[in-house]
Coordinates of C-alpha atoms in Angstrom, one line a residue:
M1 CA 141.4 115.8 14.5
L2 CA 138.3 113.9 14.2
T3 CA 138.5 111.1 11.5
S4 CA 135.5 110.4 9.2
L5 CA 134.8 107.1 11.4
A6 CA 134.2 109.2 14.5
L7 CA 131.7 111.5 13.1
P8 CA 128.8 108.9 13.2
L9 CA 129.2 109.0 16.9
L10 CA 129.7 112.7 17.6
W11 CA 126.2 113.9 16.9
P12 CA 124.3 111.3 18.9
L13 CA 127.1 111.8 21.7
L14 CA 126.4 115.6 21.9
T15 CA 122.6 115.2 21.6
G16 CA 122.4 112.5 24.3
L17 CA 124.5 114.6 26.6
L18 CA 122.2 117.7 26.0
G19 CA 119.5 115.3 26.8
T20 CA 120.6 114.2 30.0
V21 CA 121.1 117.8 31.1
V22 CA 117.3 118.6 30.0
F23 CA 115.9 115.4 31.5
E24 CA 117.7 116.2 34.9
A25 CA 116.0 119.6 35.0
L26 CA 112.7 117.7 35.0
L27 CA 113.4 116.4 38.7
N28 CA 111.1 117.8 41.2
P29 CA 112.6 119.3 43.4
R30 CA 115.1 120.5 40.7
P31 CA 118.7 120.4 41.6
Q32 CA 120.9 123.3 41.4
P33 CA 122.0 124.1 37.6
F34 CA 125.2 122.5 36.5
W35 CA 127.1 125.8 36.4
R36 CA 126.7 126.2 40.2
R37 CA 127.9 122.5 41.2
G38 CA 131.3 122.9 40.6
M39 CA 133.9 120.9 38.3
A40 CA 133.7 117.8 40.3
A41 CA 130.0 117.2 40.1
N42 CA 130.1 118.0 36.4
S43 CA 133.0 115.7 35.7
V44 CA 130.9 112.8 37.0
H45 CA 128.1 113.8 35.0
L46 CA 130.0 114.0 31.8
G47 CA 131.8 110.8 32.6
S48 CA 128.7 108.9 33.3
W49 CA 127.4 109.8 30.2
L50 CA 130.4 109.0 28.1
L51 CA 130.6 105.5 30.0
L52 CA 126.9 104.7 29.5
F53 CA 127.1 105.8 25.8
G54 CA 130.3 103.8 25.2
V55 CA 128.8 100.7 26.9
F56 CA 125.5 100.9 25.2
V57 CA 127.1 101.4 21.7
L58 CA 129.5 98.5 22.3
V59 CA 126.3 96.3 23.0
L60 CA 123.7 97.7 20.6
Q61 CA 126.3 98.7 17.9
R62 CA 123.7 101.6 17.2
P63 CA 124.5 105.0 18.4
W64 CA 121.1 106.7 18.0
F65 CA 119.6 103.6 19.6
A66 CA 121.9 103.8 22.5
V67 CA 120.9 107.5 22.8
I68 CA 117.3 106.9 23.1
F69 CA 117.8 104.0 25.3
I70 CA 119.9 105.7 27.8
L71 CA 117.6 108.8 27.9
A72 CA 114.5 106.4 28.4
L73 CA 116.2 104.8 31.3
Q74 CA 117.2 108.2 32.7
L75 CA 113.5 109.4 32.4
V76 CA 112.2 106.4 34.3
V77 CA 114.6 107.2 37.0
V78 CA 113.6 110.9 37.0
Q79 CA 109.9 109.9 37.0
S80 CA 110.6 107.5 39.8
S81 CA 112.3 110.1 41.7
N82 CA 109.5 112.6 41.3
T83 CA 107.0 110.0 42.4
K84 CA 109.1 109.1 45.5
S85 CA 109.7 112.9 46.5
S86 CA 106.0 113.7 46.1
T87 CA 104.9 110.7 48.3
L88 CA 108.0 109.9 50.4
C89 CA 109.8 113.5 50.7
E90 CA 113.0 111.8 49.6
P91 CA 114.4 111.8 45.8
F92 CA 115.8 108.7 44.3
I93 CA 119.0 107.3 45.5
C94 CA 121.3 104.5 44.3
H95 CA 119.9 102.0 46.9
D96 CA 116.5 102.2 45.2
F97 CA 117.5 100.5 41.9
E98 CA 116.7 97.0 43.5
Y99 CA 113.1 98.2 44.0
F100 CA 112.7 97.8 40.2
W101 CA 112.7 94.1 40.8
D102 CA 110.6 94.5 43.7
A103 CA 108.1 96.4 41.7
I104 CA 108.0 93.4 39.3
L105 CA 107.4 90.8 42.0
H106 CA 104.9 93.3 44.0
P107 CA 103.7 95.6 41.3
R108 CA 100.6 96.8 43.7
L109 CA 102.9 98.4 46.2
Y110 CA 104.8 100.5 43.5
V111 CA 103.4 100.6 40.0
P112 CA 100.0 102.6 41.0
F113 CA 102.3 105.4 42.6
F114 CA 104.3 105.6 39.3
G115 CA 101.0 105.6 37.4
T116 CA 99.8 102.5 35.8
G117 CA 98.9 104.1 32.4
L118 CA 102.2 105.8 32.4
A119 CA 103.9 102.4 33.0
I120 CA 102.1 100.6 30.1
A121 CA 102.6 103.5 27.8
A122 CA 106.3 103.6 28.7
S123 CA 106.6 99.8 28.3
S124 CA 105.0 100.0 24.8
A125 CA 107.0 102.8 23.5
G126 CA 110.1 101.1 24.6
A127 CA 109.3 97.9 22.7
A128 CA 108.3 99.8 19.8
A129 CA 111.5 102.0 19.8
I130 CA 113.7 98.6 20.1
C131 CA 111.9 97.3 17.2
G132 CA 112.4 100.4 14.9
F133 CA 116.0 101.1 15.6
L134 CA 116.9 97.5 15.1
Y135 CA 115.3 97.5 11.8
W136 CA 116.1 101.1 10.5
E137 CA 119.8 102.1 12.2
P138 CA 122.6 100.2 10.6
S139 CA 125.1 98.4 12.7
L140 CA 128.5 100.2 13.1
I141 CA 130.2 97.0 12.9
T142 CA 129.0 96.3 9.3
Q143 CA 130.0 99.8 8.4
W144 CA 133.4 100.0 10.2
G145 CA 134.5 96.5 10.8
G146 CA 135.2 95.0 14.2
L147 CA 138.4 96.3 15.4
P148 CA 137.8 100.2 14.8
F149 CA 134.3 99.7 16.5
I150 CA 135.8 98.2 19.5
A151 CA 138.4 100.7 19.6
Y152 CA 136.1 103.8 19.4
A153 CA 133.7 102.2 22.0
G154 CA 136.5 101.3 24.1
L155 CA 138.0 105.0 24.0
L156 CA 134.6 106.3 25.2
I157 CA 134.2 103.8 28.1
L158 CA 137.8 104.5 29.3
S159 CA 137.3 108.3 28.9
G160 CA 134.2 108.1 30.7
A161 CA 135.5 105.8 33.5
A162 CA 138.4 108.2 34.0
L163 CA 136.2 111.4 34.4
V164 CA 134.0 109.6 36.8
V165 CA 136.8 108.5 39.1
L166 CA 138.5 111.8 39.0
G167 CA 135.2 113.8 39.8
W168 CA 134.2 111.4 42.4
R169 CA 137.6 111.7 44.3
A170 CA 137.0 115.4 44.3
L171 CA 133.4 115.6 45.5
A172 CA 132.7 116.8 48.9
P173 CA 131.6 114.2 51.3
I174 CA 127.7 113.3 51.1
T175 CA 125.6 114.3 54.0
L176 CA 123.3 111.2 53.7
N177 CA 120.4 113.6 53.6
P178 CA 119.3 112.8 50.0
V179 CA 117.4 116.0 49.4
E180 CA 120.4 118.1 50.2
D181 CA 122.7 115.8 48.2
M182 CA 120.7 115.6 45.3
D183 CA 120.3 119.5 45.2
R184 CA 124.1 120.1 45.6
L185 CA 125.3 117.2 43.4
G186 CA 122.7 116.6 40.8
L187 CA 121.4 113.1 39.7
F188 CA 124.4 111.3 38.4
A189 CA 126.8 112.3 40.9
S190 CA 124.5 111.8 43.8
L191 CA 123.9 108.2 42.5
W192 CA 127.6 107.5 42.3
A193 CA 128.4 109.1 45.6
Y194 CA 125.7 107.1 47.4
G195 CA 126.6 104.0 45.6
V196 CA 130.4 104.1 46.3
A197 CA 129.5 105.1 49.9
L198 CA 127.4 102.0 50.3
M199 CA 130.0 99.7 49.0
R200 CA 132.8 101.2 51.1
S201 CA 130.8 101.2 54.5
S202 CA 130.9 98.5 57.0
P203 CA 128.0 97.1 58.8
P204 CA 127.4 98.1 62.5
T205 CA 129.2 95.6 64.8
P206 CA 127.1 93.3 67.5
E207 CA 128.8 95.3 70.2
Q208 CA 127.0 98.5 69.3
S209 CA 123.7 97.1 69.8
P210 CA 122.2 97.8 73.3
F211 CA 120.9 94.4 73.3
Y212 CA 124.3 92.6 72.8
R213 CA 125.1 91.1 76.2
L214 CA 121.7 90.0 76.8
S215 CA 120.8 88.3 73.6
N216 CA 124.0 86.4 72.8
T217 CA 124.3 84.2 75.9
P218 CA 121.2 82.6 77.4
N219 CA 121.0 83.1 81.1
T220 CA 120.8 79.6 82.6
T221 CA 120.4 80.9 86.1
S222 CA 117.5 79.2 87.9
P223 CA 114.6 81.4 88.5
T224 CA 113.6 82.6 92.0
P225 CA 110.4 81.5 93.3
G226 CA 107.3 82.7 91.3
A227 CA 109.5 84.4 88.7
S228 CA 108.3 82.0 86.1
S229 CA 104.6 82.9 86.5
A230 CA 105.5 86.7 87.0
L231 CA 107.0 87.1 83.4
S232 CA 104.5 88.8 81.3
N233 CA 103.6 87.9 77.8
V234 CA 104.7 90.6 75.4
V235 CA 103.0 91.8 72.2
L236 CA 104.7 94.6 70.2
I237 CA 102.5 95.9 67.4
Q238 CA 104.2 97.9 64.3
S239 CA 100.8 99.5 63.0
E240 CA 100.9 100.3 59.6
S241 CA 100.8 104.1 58.9
F242 CA 99.5 104.8 62.2
F243 CA 99.4 108.4 63.5
D244 CA 96.8 110.4 65.4
P245 CA 95.5 112.8 62.7
R246 CA 92.9 114.7 65.0
S247 CA 95.1 117.4 65.8
W248 CA 96.5 117.6 62.2
Y249 CA 92.9 117.9 60.8
P250 CA 90.3 119.0 63.6
D251 CA 87.2 117.9 61.4
I252 CA 88.0 114.3 62.2
A253 CA 85.7 112.8 64.6
D254 CA 87.2 112.7 68.1
S255 CA 85.5 109.3 68.8
L256 CA 87.6 107.6 65.8
L257 CA 90.3 106.4 68.1
T258 CA 88.3 105.6 71.2
H259 CA 90.5 102.5 72.4
F260 CA 93.8 104.4 71.4
D261 CA 92.6 107.2 73.9
A262 CA 91.7 104.7 76.7
T263 CA 94.8 102.7 76.2
R264 CA 97.1 106.0 76.3
A265 CA 95.4 107.2 79.5
E266 CA 96.5 104.0 81.3
A267 CA 99.9 103.5 79.5
L268 CA 103.0 102.9 81.5
Q269 CA 104.7 105.3 79.0
H270 CA 103.6 107.1 75.9
G271 CA 104.6 110.0 73.6
E272 CA 105.7 110.9 70.1
L273 CA 108.2 108.5 68.4
T274 CA 110.6 109.9 65.9
V275 CA 110.9 107.7 63.1
P276 CA 113.5 107.5 60.2
A277 CA 110.6 107.0 57.3
W278 CA 108.0 108.9 55.7
G279 CA 105.1 107.2 54.1
A280 CA 107.0 103.9 53.3
N281 CA 110.4 102.3 53.9
T282 CA 108.8 100.4 57.1
V283 CA 112.0 98.6 57.8
R284 CA 114.0 101.6 58.6
T285 CA 111.7 102.0 61.6
E286 CA 111.2 98.2 62.2
C287 CA 114.9 97.8 62.2
A288 CA 115.5 100.7 64.7
V289 CA 113.1 99.1 67.1
L290 CA 114.3 95.7 67.0
T291 CA 118.2 96.4 67.0
G292 CA 118.2 99.6 69.0
L293 CA 120.6 101.1 66.5
A294 CA 119.9 104.6 65.2
P295 CA 120.3 105.5 61.6
S296 CA 123.4 107.2 62.1
V297 CA 125.1 104.0 63.3
W298 CA 124.2 102.4 59.9
G299 CA 125.8 105.1 57.8
P300 CA 125.0 104.6 53.9
R301 CA 123.3 101.2 54.9
Q302 CA 120.4 103.1 56.8
F303 CA 118.2 103.3 53.7
N304 CA 117.6 99.5 53.7
P305 CA 119.3 98.0 56.6
Y306 CA 117.4 94.7 56.1
R307 CA 119.8 94.1 52.9
T308 CA 122.7 94.1 55.5
L309 CA 120.9 92.1 58.2
S310 CA 120.2 89.4 55.7
R311 CA 123.9 88.8 55.6
H312 CA 125.3 90.1 58.9
P313 CA 122.9 89.2 62.0
L314 CA 122.8 91.4 65.0
P315 CA 121.5 91.3 68.6
S316 CA 118.1 92.5 68.8
L317 CA 115.0 92.9 71.1
A318 CA 113.5 89.4 70.1
G319 CA 116.9 87.6 70.9
T320 CA 116.9 89.2 74.4
F321 CA 113.4 87.9 75.1
K322 CA 114.4 84.4 73.6
A323 CA 117.7 84.3 75.7
A324 CA 115.3 85.0 78.8
G325 CA 113.3 82.0 78.0
Y326 CA 110.6 83.3 75.8
R327 CA 109.0 81.9 72.8
T328 CA 109.3 84.4 70.0
V329 CA 107.0 84.9 67.2
C330 CA 106.8 87.3 64.3
I331 CA 103.4 88.0 62.5
H332 CA 103.5 89.8 59.1
P333 CA 100.4 89.1 56.7
Y334 CA 102.5 89.6 53.5
P335 CA 104.9 87.4 51.6
A336 CA 107.8 86.6 53.8
S337 CA 110.4 87.2 51.0
F338 CA 109.4 91.0 50.8
Y339 CA 112.4 92.9 52.2
M340 CA 114.1 89.6 52.6
R341 CA 112.3 89.1 56.0
H342 CA 112.4 85.4 55.5
K343 CA 116.1 85.7 56.1
V344 CA 116.2 88.7 58.5
I345 CA 113.4 87.6 61.1
P346 CA 115.0 84.2 61.9
Q347 CA 118.4 85.9 62.4
L348 CA 116.9 88.4 64.7
G349 CA 115.9 85.6 67.2
F350 CA 112.4 84.7 66.4
D351 CA 111.5 81.0 66.7
Q352 CA 108.4 81.4 64.2
F353 CA 107.5 83.6 61.4
I354 CA 103.9 83.7 60.4
D355 CA 103.3 85.4 57.0
I356 CA 100.5 85.7 54.4
S357 CA 100.5 81.9 53.8
S358 CA 98.8 81.4 57.3
F359 CA 95.7 83.5 56.4
E360 CA 92.8 83.1 54.1
S361 CA 91.5 85.4 51.4
S362 CA 88.5 86.0 53.5
D363 CA 90.7 87.8 56.1
K364 CA 91.2 90.7 53.7
Q365 CA 89.9 94.1 54.6
G366 CA 90.4 96.3 51.5
Q367 CA 93.5 95.4 49.6
Y368 CA 95.4 93.4 52.2
I369 CA 94.9 91.2 55.3
G370 CA 92.8 93.1 57.8
D371 CA 93.9 94.0 61.3
A372 CA 91.0 92.1 62.8
A373 CA 92.5 88.7 61.3
V374 CA 96.0 89.6 62.8
A375 CA 94.5 90.2 66.1
R376 CA 92.8 86.8 66.0
K377 CA 96.2 85.4 65.2
V378 CA 97.6 87.1 68.2
G379 CA 94.9 85.8 70.5
R380 CA 95.5 82.2 69.5
L381 CA 99.2 82.5 70.2
L382 CA 98.4 83.7 73.8
E383 CA 95.9 81.0 74.2
D384 CA 98.4 78.4 73.0
S385 CA 100.3 78.0 76.4
D386 CA 103.4 75.8 76.4
N387 CA 104.2 76.9 80.0
R388 CA 106.5 79.7 78.4
P389 CA 105.8 83.5 78.1
V390 CA 105.6 84.5 74.6
F391 CA 106.9 87.7 72.8
V392 CA 104.9 88.5 69.6
F393 CA 106.1 91.1 67.2
V394 CA 103.3 92.2 64.7
I395 CA 103.8 94.0 61.6
T396 CA 100.2 95.0 60.1
M397 CA 99.5 95.7 56.6
E398 CA 95.8 96.8 56.4
N399 CA 96.5 100.6 56.0
H400 CA 99.4 100.2 53.7
G401 CA 99.0 102.3 50.4
P402 CA 98.2 103.0 47.6
L403 CA 95.1 104.4 49.3
H404 CA 93.8 105.6 46.0
L405 CA 93.0 102.1 44.7
E406 CA 90.1 101.9 47.1
A407 CA 87.0 104.0 47.0
P408 CA 85.8 106.0 50.0
L409 CA 82.5 104.6 51.5
Q410 CA 79.8 106.9 52.5
E411 CA 78.4 105.0 55.2
S412 CA 81.7 105.0 57.1
L413 CA 82.1 108.8 57.0
A414 CA 79.9 109.5 60.1
A415 CA 82.4 107.8 62.2
A416 CA 85.5 109.5 60.6
L417 CA 84.5 112.7 58.8
P418 CA 80.9 113.7 59.9
T419 CA 81.0 117.1 58.6
A420 CA 82.5 116.2 55.2
P421 CA 80.3 116.8 51.9
W422 CA 79.4 113.9 49.6
P423 CA 80.8 113.3 47.0
L424 CA 84.1 113.9 48.7
P425 CA 86.4 116.5 47.2
T426 CA 89.6 115.3 45.9
H427 CA 91.8 116.1 49.0
L428 CA 89.5 114.0 51.2
R429 CA 89.1 110.8 49.3
D430 CA 92.4 109.1 50.2
L431 CA 92.1 110.5 53.7
A432 CA 88.7 108.9 54.0
V433 CA 89.8 105.6 53.1
Y434 CA 92.8 105.8 55.6
L435 CA 90.6 106.8 58.4
R436 CA 88.2 103.9 57.8
H437 CA 91.2 101.4 58.2
L438 CA 92.6 103.5 61.2
G439 CA 89.5 102.7 62.9
E440 CA 90.1 99.0 62.4
A441 CA 93.5 99.5 63.8
D442 CA 91.8 101.0 66.8
K443 CA 89.6 98.0 67.1
M444 CA 92.4 95.7 66.9
L445 CA 94.1 97.6 69.8
A446 CA 91.1 96.7 71.9
S447 CA 91.2 93.0 70.7
V448 CA 94.8 92.4 71.7
K449 CA 94.3 94.1 75.1
T450 CA 91.3 91.8 75.8
A451 CA 93.4 88.8 74.8
L452 CA 96.3 89.8 77.1
S453 CA 93.9 90.5 79.8
E454 CA 92.3 86.9 79.6
A455 CA 95.6 85.2 79.3
K456 CA 96.9 83.5 82.6
R457 CA 100.1 85.5 82.6
P458 CA 100.3 89.2 83.0
G459 CA 100.4 91.1 79.8
L460 CA 102.6 94.0 78.2
L461 CA 101.5 95.6 75.0
G462 CA 103.9 97.9 72.8
W463 CA 102.1 99.8 70.2
Y464 CA 103.5 102.4 67.5
G465 CA 103.4 103.6 64.0
D466 CA 106.1 103.0 61.5
H467 CA 105.5 106.2 59.6
V468 CA 102.7 108.7 58.7
P469 CA 100.5 107.6 55.7
I470 CA 101.1 108.6 52.0
L471 CA 98.3 111.4 51.6
P472 CA 99.8 113.7 48.8
A473 CA 96.6 115.5 47.9
A474 CA 95.5 116.1 51.6
Y475 CA 98.9 117.2 52.4
R476 CA 99.1 119.9 49.5
Y477 CA 95.5 121.2 50.7
F478 CA 96.3 121.4 54.4
S479 CA 99.8 120.8 55.3
P480 CA 102.2 117.8 56.0
P481 CA 102.0 116.4 59.5
A482 CA 105.0 116.7 61.8
G483 CA 106.1 113.1 60.6
T484 CA 106.4 111.6 64.1
T485 CA 104.0 108.8 65.2
P486 CA 102.5 107.8 68.6
Y487 CA 104.0 104.9 70.7
M488 CA 102.5 103.4 73.9
I489 CA 103.6 100.7 76.4
W490 CA 100.5 99.3 78.3
S491 CA 100.3 96.4 81.1
T492 CA 97.5 94.5 82.1
D493 CA 98.5 95.4 85.7
A494 CA 98.3 99.0 84.9
Q495 CA 94.9 98.7 83.5
A496 CA 93.6 97.2 86.8
S497 CA 95.4 99.9 88.7
S498 CA 94.2 102.6 86.6
Q499 CA 90.6 101.6 86.7
A500 CA 90.7 101.1 90.3
Q501 CA 92.1 104.4 91.2
H502 CA 90.5 106.5 88.5
P503 CA 87.5 104.5 86.9
L504 CA 86.6 107.4 84.5
Q505 CA 90.2 108.1 83.2
A506 CA 90.5 105.2 81.1
H507 CA 87.5 106.3 79.1
M508 CA 88.5 110.1 78.5
P509 CA 91.1 111.7 76.2
L510 CA 94.3 112.1 77.5
N511 CA 95.0 115.6 79.0
D512 CA 98.1 117.6 77.6
V513 CA 100.2 116.8 80.6
S514 CA 100.9 113.4 81.7
P515 CA 103.7 112.1 84.0
N516 CA 104.1 108.9 81.8
Q517 CA 104.6 111.1 78.6
R518 CA 108.0 110.9 77.1
A519 CA 109.3 111.6 73.5
L520 CA 111.6 108.7 72.0
S521 CA 113.3 108.0 68.9
A522 CA 112.4 104.5 67.2
S523 CA 115.8 102.9 68.4
E524 CA 114.8 103.6 72.2
L525 CA 111.5 102.0 72.0
G526 CA 112.7 98.4 72.3
V527 CA 115.0 99.3 75.2
Q528 CA 111.9 100.9 77.1
L529 CA 109.8 97.9 76.2
F530 CA 112.6 95.6 77.9
K531 CA 112.7 97.9 80.9
Q532 CA 108.9 97.6 81.3
A533 CA 109.1 93.7 80.9
F534 CA 111.9 92.9 83.1
G535 CA 111.6 95.7 85.7
H536 CA 115.1 97.1 85.4
D537 CA 117.2 98.9 83.0
I538 CA 118.9 97.3 80.0
S539 CA 122.4 97.9 81.6
S540 CA 121.5 95.3 84.4
N541 CA 123.0 91.9 83.8
V542 CA 120.4 89.9 85.6
I543 CA 117.5 88.5 83.6
K544 CA 115.9 85.5 85.0
A545 CA 115.3 82.7 82.5
E546 CA 112.3 80.6 82.2
P547 CA 112.9 76.8 83.0
E548 CA 112.0 74.5 80.3
P549 CA 108.4 73.6 80.1
Q550 CA 108.7 70.2 81.5
E551 CA 110.1 71.7 84.8
Q552 CA 106.9 73.7 85.3
E553 CA 103.8 72.4 86.6

């Protein structure tokens, strides 16, 4: 029988529990209703509420304040999940809690998607609520005394923890498809399931990487005569949000990607790249390319693999080039600490990391450092000869969202959307901004090719997009693209051969059928680049190392 002391907790507890069910129904897409989920998921939901309510009552001493506080936090998660689903086709998961801190450090990348006005309103309402409840709602300690208060709060916490543990143990294993798991389990159970799976998972082992044997022990074998000068400079460019949208929306000008078409026609290999990201989460694709490990190898760690790589380094494509005598450089015109790259990039085998501190504000093109400035930086690295070949990995930023913070320019429409009306309809505004920057990426491609061609060594260029862009209005109006991005591997030797044999081919769009066309997953691209750079498959144990610079003339 409930005592008179417990009654002040009962109504806030039941009201808050009902509120969690109502707020969960605001998710889009909406998960299955609780009566279809089974006892295990509902046990986790109920236990989560009791646990949170008990903890917040213990801290705040005011049950109604605790209810409002918890429901406000849940509403933030729900709104974040809805925003993420609409832009990235993936709901909120446990791993995403760390992005709240990133949103404080890098608000431009996150807050505009959530809604700047909504963020300000929510913050103001939260501050007002805190002040109001602290003033008007009396503390339970002053009403009950310390020991009864602690006893009831502790009972809530223990009951909630027990229900969470019992329910979690009975849950079916997660599929690691966040959309499916959220639908099946609901918000609370899916957060717990992903969190526990993350804590219980082990990082990939070095032996699982295809680069393991080649990047751990430098080959000190003396090069064969002429091998030093034969090794190519290699540039691998991860172009932000790059994909070819012309087949997706036929009104885009065919001439928008002239240099891309010419390079693809000359490429040693090209095709569609299956990437493990949509709209953002660049490091998922980046990690797959550099480590050669597919998302399935990472298990629950696949959603932010750099968190693991910051503590558990793995063999990589860069380490393989370094073991072969290359100077290895990474360029990313953004703060090095974002995604913990300042810790990860050196551990992946890079000698140097060039971040935004090496650029000027005049290098900006739109919101970020432009592709033209990054191309100039690559060109200077290729000119800076220290008698070693260089491997440069580039992570561009110019075409990063949020695109709606920029206004489309009427004068740029002729090169991108020649038939579009002005002023632009809503579904074309972000697309026009994207296409303007896509044209700059195409110019960067030409600039890097020229720099490679003018260098003393042969040159090898890899190019791919990390994911498709965030264009929710365009996708709603038309339809979402397939989600793959193009890749190419091009050589200065291939260019000379192609132009000599087919002088017109390099300036014509690629036909549908090409002997060099091959679809890849992101984890296969680095392996293919290795093969083109060294002339043999990665299973071979022969890589001729460069001699030290002083040994060369």
